[in-house]
Short mmCIF file of C-alpha atoms in Angstrom, two decimals:
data_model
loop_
_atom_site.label_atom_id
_atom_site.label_comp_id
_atom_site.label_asym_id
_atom_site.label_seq_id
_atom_site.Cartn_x
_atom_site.Cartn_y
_atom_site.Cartn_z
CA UNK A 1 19.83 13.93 12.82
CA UNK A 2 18.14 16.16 10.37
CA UNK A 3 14.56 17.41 11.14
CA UNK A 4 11.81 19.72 9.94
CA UNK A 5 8.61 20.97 11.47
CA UNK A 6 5.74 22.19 10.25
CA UNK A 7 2.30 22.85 10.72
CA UNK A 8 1.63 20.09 8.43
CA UNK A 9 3.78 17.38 9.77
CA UNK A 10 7.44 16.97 11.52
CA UNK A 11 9.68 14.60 9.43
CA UNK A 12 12.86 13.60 11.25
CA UNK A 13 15.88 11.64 9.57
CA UNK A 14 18.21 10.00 11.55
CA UNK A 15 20.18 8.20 8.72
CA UNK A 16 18.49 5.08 8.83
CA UNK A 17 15.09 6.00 8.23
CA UNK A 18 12.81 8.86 8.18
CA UNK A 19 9.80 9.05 10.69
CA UNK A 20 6.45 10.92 9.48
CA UNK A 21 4.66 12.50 12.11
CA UNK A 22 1.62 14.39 10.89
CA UNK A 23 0.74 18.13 11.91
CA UNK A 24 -2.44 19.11 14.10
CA UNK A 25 -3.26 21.43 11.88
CA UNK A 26 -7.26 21.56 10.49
CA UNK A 27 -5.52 21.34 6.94
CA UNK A 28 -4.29 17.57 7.38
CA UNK A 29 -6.56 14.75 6.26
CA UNK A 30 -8.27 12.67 8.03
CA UNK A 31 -6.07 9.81 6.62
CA UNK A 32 -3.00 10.81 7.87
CA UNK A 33 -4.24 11.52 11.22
CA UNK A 34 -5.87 8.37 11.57
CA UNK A 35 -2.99 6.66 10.05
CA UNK A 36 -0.16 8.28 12.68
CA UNK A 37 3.19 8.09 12.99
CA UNK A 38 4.81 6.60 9.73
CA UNK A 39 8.53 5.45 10.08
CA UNK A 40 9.64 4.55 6.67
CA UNK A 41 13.48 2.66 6.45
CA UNK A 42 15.82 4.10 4.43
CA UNK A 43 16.13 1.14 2.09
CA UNK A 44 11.91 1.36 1.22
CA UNK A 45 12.91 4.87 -0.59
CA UNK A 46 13.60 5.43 -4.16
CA UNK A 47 13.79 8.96 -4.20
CA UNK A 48 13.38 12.67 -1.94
CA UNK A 49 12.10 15.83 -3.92
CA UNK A 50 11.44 19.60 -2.89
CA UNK A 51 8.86 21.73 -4.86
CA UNK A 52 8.84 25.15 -4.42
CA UNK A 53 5.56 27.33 -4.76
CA UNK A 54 4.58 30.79 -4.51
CA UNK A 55 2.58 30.09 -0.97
CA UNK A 56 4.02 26.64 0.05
CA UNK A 57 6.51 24.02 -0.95
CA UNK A 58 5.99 20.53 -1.13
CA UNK A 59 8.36 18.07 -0.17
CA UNK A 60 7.71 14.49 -1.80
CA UNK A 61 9.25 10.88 -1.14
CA UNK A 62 8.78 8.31 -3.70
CA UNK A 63 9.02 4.77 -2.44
CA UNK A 64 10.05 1.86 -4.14
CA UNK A 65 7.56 -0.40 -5.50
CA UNK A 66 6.28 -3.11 -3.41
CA UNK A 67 7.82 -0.88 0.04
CA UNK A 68 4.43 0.00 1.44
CA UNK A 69 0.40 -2.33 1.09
CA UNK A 70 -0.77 1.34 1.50
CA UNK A 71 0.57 2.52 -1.70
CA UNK A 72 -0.16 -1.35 -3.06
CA UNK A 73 -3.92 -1.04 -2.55
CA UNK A 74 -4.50 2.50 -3.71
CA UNK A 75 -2.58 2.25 -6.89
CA UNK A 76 -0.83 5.71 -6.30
CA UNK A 77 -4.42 7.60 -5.90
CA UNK A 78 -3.91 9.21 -2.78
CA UNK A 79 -3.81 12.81 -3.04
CA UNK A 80 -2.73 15.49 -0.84
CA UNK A 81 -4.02 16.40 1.73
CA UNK A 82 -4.47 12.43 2.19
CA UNK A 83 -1.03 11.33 1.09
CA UNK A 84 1.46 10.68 3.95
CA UNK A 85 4.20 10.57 1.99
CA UNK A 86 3.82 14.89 0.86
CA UNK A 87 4.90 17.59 3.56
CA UNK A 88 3.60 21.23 2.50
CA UNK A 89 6.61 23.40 4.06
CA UNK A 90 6.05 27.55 4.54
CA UNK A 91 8.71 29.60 2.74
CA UNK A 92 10.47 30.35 5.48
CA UNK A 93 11.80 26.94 5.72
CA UNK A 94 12.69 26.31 2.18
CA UNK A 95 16.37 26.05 3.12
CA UNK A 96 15.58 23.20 5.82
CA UNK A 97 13.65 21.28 3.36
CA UNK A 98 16.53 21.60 0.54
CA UNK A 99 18.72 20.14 3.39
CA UNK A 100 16.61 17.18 4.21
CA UNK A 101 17.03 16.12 0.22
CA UNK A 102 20.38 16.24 0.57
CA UNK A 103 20.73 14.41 3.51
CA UNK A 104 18.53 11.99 2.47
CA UNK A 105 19.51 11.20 -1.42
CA UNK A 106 23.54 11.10 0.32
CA UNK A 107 22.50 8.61 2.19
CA UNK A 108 20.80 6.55 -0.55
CA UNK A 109 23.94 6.95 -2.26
CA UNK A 110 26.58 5.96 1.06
CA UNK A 111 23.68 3.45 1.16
CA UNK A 112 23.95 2.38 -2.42
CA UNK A 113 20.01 1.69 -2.43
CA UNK A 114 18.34 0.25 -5.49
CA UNK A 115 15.41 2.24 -6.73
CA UNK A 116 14.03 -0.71 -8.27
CA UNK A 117 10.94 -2.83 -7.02
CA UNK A 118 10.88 -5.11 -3.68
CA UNK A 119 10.16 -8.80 -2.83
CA UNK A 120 8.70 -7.90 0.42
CA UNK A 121 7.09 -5.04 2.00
CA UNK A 122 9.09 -2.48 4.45
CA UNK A 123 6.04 -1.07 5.99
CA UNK A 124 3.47 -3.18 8.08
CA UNK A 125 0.57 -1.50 7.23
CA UNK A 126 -2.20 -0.27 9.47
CA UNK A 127 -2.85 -1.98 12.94
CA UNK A 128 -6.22 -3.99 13.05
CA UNK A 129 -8.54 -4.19 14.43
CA UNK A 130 -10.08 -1.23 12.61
CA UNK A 131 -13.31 -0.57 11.40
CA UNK A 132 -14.38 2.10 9.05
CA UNK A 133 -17.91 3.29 7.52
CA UNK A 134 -18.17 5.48 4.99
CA UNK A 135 -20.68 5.40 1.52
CA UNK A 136 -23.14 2.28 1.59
CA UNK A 137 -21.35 0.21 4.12
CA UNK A 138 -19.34 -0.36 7.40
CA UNK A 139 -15.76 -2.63 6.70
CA UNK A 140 -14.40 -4.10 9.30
CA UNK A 141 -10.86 -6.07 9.75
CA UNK A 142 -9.93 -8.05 12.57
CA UNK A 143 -6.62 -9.48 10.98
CA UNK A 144 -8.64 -12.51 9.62
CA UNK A 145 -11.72 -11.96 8.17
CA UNK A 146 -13.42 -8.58 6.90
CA UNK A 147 -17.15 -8.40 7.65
CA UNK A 148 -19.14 -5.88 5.14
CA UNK A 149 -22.35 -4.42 6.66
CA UNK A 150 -24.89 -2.30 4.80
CA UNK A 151 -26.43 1.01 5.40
CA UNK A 152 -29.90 1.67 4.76
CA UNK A 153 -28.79 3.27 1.79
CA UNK A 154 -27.19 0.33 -0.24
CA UNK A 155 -29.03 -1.39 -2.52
CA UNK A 156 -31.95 -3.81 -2.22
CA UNK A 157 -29.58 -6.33 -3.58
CA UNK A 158 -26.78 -6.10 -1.00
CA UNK A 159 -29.31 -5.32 1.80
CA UNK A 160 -31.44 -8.34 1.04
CA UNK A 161 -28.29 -10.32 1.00
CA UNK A 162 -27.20 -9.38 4.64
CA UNK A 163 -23.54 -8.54 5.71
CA UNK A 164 -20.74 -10.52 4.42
CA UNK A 165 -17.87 -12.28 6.33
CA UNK A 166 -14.82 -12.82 3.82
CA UNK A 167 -12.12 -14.73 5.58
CA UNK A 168 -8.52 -13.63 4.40
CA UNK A 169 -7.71 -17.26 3.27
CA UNK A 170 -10.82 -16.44 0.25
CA UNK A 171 -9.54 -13.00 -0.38
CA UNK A 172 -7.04 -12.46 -3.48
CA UNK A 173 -6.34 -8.87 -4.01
CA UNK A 174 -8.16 -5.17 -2.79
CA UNK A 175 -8.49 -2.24 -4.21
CA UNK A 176 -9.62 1.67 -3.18
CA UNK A 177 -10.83 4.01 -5.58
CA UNK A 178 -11.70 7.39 -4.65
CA UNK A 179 -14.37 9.17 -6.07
CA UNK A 180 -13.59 11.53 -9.21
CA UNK A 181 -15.90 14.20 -10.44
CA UNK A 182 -19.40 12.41 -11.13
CA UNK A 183 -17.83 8.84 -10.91
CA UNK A 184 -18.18 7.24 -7.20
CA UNK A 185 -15.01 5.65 -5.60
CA UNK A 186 -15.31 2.21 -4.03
CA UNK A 187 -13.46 -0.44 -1.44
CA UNK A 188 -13.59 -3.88 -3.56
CA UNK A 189 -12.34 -6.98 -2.75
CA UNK A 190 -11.99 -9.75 -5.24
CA UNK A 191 -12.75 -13.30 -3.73
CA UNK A 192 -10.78 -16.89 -4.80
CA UNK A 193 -13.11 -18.49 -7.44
CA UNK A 194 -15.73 -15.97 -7.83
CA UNK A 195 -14.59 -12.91 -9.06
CA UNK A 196 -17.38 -10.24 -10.09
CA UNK A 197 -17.14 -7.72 -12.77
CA UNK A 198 -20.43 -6.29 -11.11
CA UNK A 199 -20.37 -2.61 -10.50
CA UNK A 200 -19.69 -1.82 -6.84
CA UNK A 201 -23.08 -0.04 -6.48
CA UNK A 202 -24.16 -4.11 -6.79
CA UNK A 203 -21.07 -6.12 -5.77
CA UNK A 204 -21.72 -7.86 -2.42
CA UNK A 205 -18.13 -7.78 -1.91
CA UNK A 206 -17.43 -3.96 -2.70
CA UNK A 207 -18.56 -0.64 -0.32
CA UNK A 208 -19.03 1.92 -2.69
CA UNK A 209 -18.33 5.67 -1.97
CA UNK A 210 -19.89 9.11 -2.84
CA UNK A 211 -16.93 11.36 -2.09
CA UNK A 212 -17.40 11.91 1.46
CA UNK A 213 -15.10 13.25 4.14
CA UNK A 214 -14.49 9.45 5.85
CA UNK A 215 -13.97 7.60 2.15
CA UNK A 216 -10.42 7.89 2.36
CA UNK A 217 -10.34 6.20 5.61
CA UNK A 218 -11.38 3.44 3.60
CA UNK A 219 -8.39 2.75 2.64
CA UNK A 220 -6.72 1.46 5.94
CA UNK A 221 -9.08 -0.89 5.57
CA UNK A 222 -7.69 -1.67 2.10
CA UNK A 223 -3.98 -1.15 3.43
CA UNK A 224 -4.70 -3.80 6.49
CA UNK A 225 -5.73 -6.44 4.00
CA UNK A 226 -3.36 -6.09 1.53
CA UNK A 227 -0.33 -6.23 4.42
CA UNK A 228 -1.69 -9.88 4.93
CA UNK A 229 -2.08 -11.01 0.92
CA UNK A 230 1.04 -12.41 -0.66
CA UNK A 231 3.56 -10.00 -2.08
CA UNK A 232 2.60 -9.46 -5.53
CA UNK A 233 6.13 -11.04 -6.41
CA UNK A 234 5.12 -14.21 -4.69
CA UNK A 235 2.18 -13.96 -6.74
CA UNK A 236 4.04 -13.16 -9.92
CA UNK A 237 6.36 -16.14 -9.08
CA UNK A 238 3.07 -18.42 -9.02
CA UNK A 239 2.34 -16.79 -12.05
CA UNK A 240 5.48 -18.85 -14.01
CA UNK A 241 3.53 -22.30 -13.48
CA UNK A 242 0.52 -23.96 -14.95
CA UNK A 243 -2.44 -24.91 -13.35
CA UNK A 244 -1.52 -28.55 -13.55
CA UNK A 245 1.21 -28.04 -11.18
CA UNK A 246 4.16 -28.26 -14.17
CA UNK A 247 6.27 -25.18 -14.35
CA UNK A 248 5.47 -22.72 -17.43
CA UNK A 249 8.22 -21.59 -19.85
CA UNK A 250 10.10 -18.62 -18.21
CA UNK A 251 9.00 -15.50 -19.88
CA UNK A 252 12.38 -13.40 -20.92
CA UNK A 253 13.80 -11.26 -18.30
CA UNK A 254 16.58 -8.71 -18.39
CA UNK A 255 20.18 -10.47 -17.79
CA UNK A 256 20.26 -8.65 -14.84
CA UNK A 257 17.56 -9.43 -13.66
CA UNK A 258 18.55 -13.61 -14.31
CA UNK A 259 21.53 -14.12 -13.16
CA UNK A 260 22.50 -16.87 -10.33
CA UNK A 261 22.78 -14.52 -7.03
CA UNK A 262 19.36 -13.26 -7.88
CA UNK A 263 17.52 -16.12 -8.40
CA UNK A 264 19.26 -17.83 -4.85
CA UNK A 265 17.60 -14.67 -3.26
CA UNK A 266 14.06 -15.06 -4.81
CA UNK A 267 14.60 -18.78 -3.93
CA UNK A 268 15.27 -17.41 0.35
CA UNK A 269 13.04 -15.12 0.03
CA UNK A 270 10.51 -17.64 -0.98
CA UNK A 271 11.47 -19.78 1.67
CA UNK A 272 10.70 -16.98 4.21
CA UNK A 273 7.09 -16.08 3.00
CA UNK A 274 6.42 -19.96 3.43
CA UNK A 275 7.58 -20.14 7.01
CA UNK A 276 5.55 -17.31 7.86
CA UNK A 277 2.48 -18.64 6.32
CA UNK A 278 2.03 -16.43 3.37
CA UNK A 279 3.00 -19.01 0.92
CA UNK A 280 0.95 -22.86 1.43
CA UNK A 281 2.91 -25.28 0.70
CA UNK A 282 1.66 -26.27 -2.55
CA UNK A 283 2.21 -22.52 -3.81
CA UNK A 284 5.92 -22.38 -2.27
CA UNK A 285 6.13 -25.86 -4.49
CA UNK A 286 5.31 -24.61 -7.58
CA UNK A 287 7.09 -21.28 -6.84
CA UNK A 288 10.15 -22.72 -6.19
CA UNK A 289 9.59 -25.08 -9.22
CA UNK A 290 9.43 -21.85 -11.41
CA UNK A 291 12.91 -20.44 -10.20
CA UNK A 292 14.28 -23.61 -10.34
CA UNK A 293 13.80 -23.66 -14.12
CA UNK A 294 15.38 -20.76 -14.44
CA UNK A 295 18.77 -21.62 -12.69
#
């Protein structure tokens, strides 16, 4: 077991998978602390590095794409101090932290881990329910429907319009922003049949945010919904056949990427989102049409 502690966090590696404990230290973000205890398996990781710095080190994990809704819903814009997946490490435990790489990108290699993109995520995301408010609203997420409430500061339009229940079944993808310089951040969620281009300042369906201290906790909101939303590669599966039900011409994919072993998996792991409800079974139908065509 290879550990390291640190006023920002303890990480501990046990060759299977790494847990993330954050520090108590006034220096971690809100995020992590409200997030907890992270254990990330060794087969959601693409990579380990260790920065060195004058002051502090840094010692980064990359995941593989598709590992973790967190990452999924904020497009890679967390930043530290908010990121979980950055430990800042004092000087005097550079040599720990060098160790830690090692140990970790050996076992990727006994391991023989792909770095490449998943079918399924390895994390669960946040536990619901949770409720957050932060900007012009208060999101809530009880596991099946998210219920927007406004703050006497929102607009006439979304206050006029009263809060908002959006059940999960009507919800097609999420997104956090946070805010940069003069441009606000926002929690938006794009809704089956209706999407809005509508800045979130407007958007019935989006809390926007002014770069406060809770607007990162925003995105466990996010993080919650997005563990519950098809994988996007069940979605980009759905994505190989027409509306009309026929499947659509497969678009060219590496060999690699097409040969027989790999489409049987995508067809079992197609099967599994559909017993567990992710998949209805119209959209495992046309799915499974798609990799069918392809064999």
């Amino acid at each position: 077991m290879t550990e390291i502690i640190q006023k920002d966090g303890t990480w501990v590696f046990d060759g299977d998978a790494l847990r993330l404990t954050p520090g108590r230290d006034k220096n971690v973000g809100l995020l992590r602390r409200e997030l907890g205890e992270l254990l990330v398996p060794l087969g959601a990781l693409a990579g380990i590095s260790f920065e060195q710095g004058k002051k502090a080190g840094r010692l980064r994990l990359r995941l593989r794409d598709g590992a973790d809704p967190l990452l999924q819903a904020t497009g890679g814009r967390l930043t530290e101090p908010h990121d979980p997946y950055q430990l800042l490490v004092e000087p005097d435990r550079y040599g720990v932290a060098e160790y830690v790489v090692d140990e970790v990108r050996n076992a990727l290699l006994l391991e023989q881990v792909p770095s490449g993109p998943l079918d399924a995520y390895l994390l669960p995301g946040p536990s619901v329910p949770l409720s957050v408010s932060a900007g012009d609203g208060v999101a809530s997420f009880d596991g099946e429907r998210v219920r927007l409430e406004w703050k006497w500061q929102a607009e006439d339009s979304k206050s006029a319009a009263g809060p908002r229940t959006l059940p999960l079944a009507d919800i097609v993808a999420v997104e956090w922003q946070p805010t940069v310089g003069l441009e606000n951040g926002h929690l938006r969620f794009t809704v089956r049949a209706a999407p809005s281009k509508v800045p979130p300042k407007y958007d019935p369906n989006a809390v926007e945010l002014w770069g406060f201290k809770r607007d990162p906790l925003m995105a466990l909101v996010a993080a919650a919904v997005q563990a519950r939303l098809p994988h996007p590669a069940a979605r980009a599966a759905l994505a190989d056949a027409r509306p009309d039900g026929e499947p659509a011409e497969p678009a060219p994919v590496p060999a690699a990427e097409d040969d027989h072993d790999a489409l049987l998996r995508r067809l079992r792991e197609l099967g599994e989102l559909h017993r567990s409800g992710v998949l209805t079974d119209e959209e495992f139908t046309l799915a499974k049409q798609a990799v069918l065509k392809r064999m």
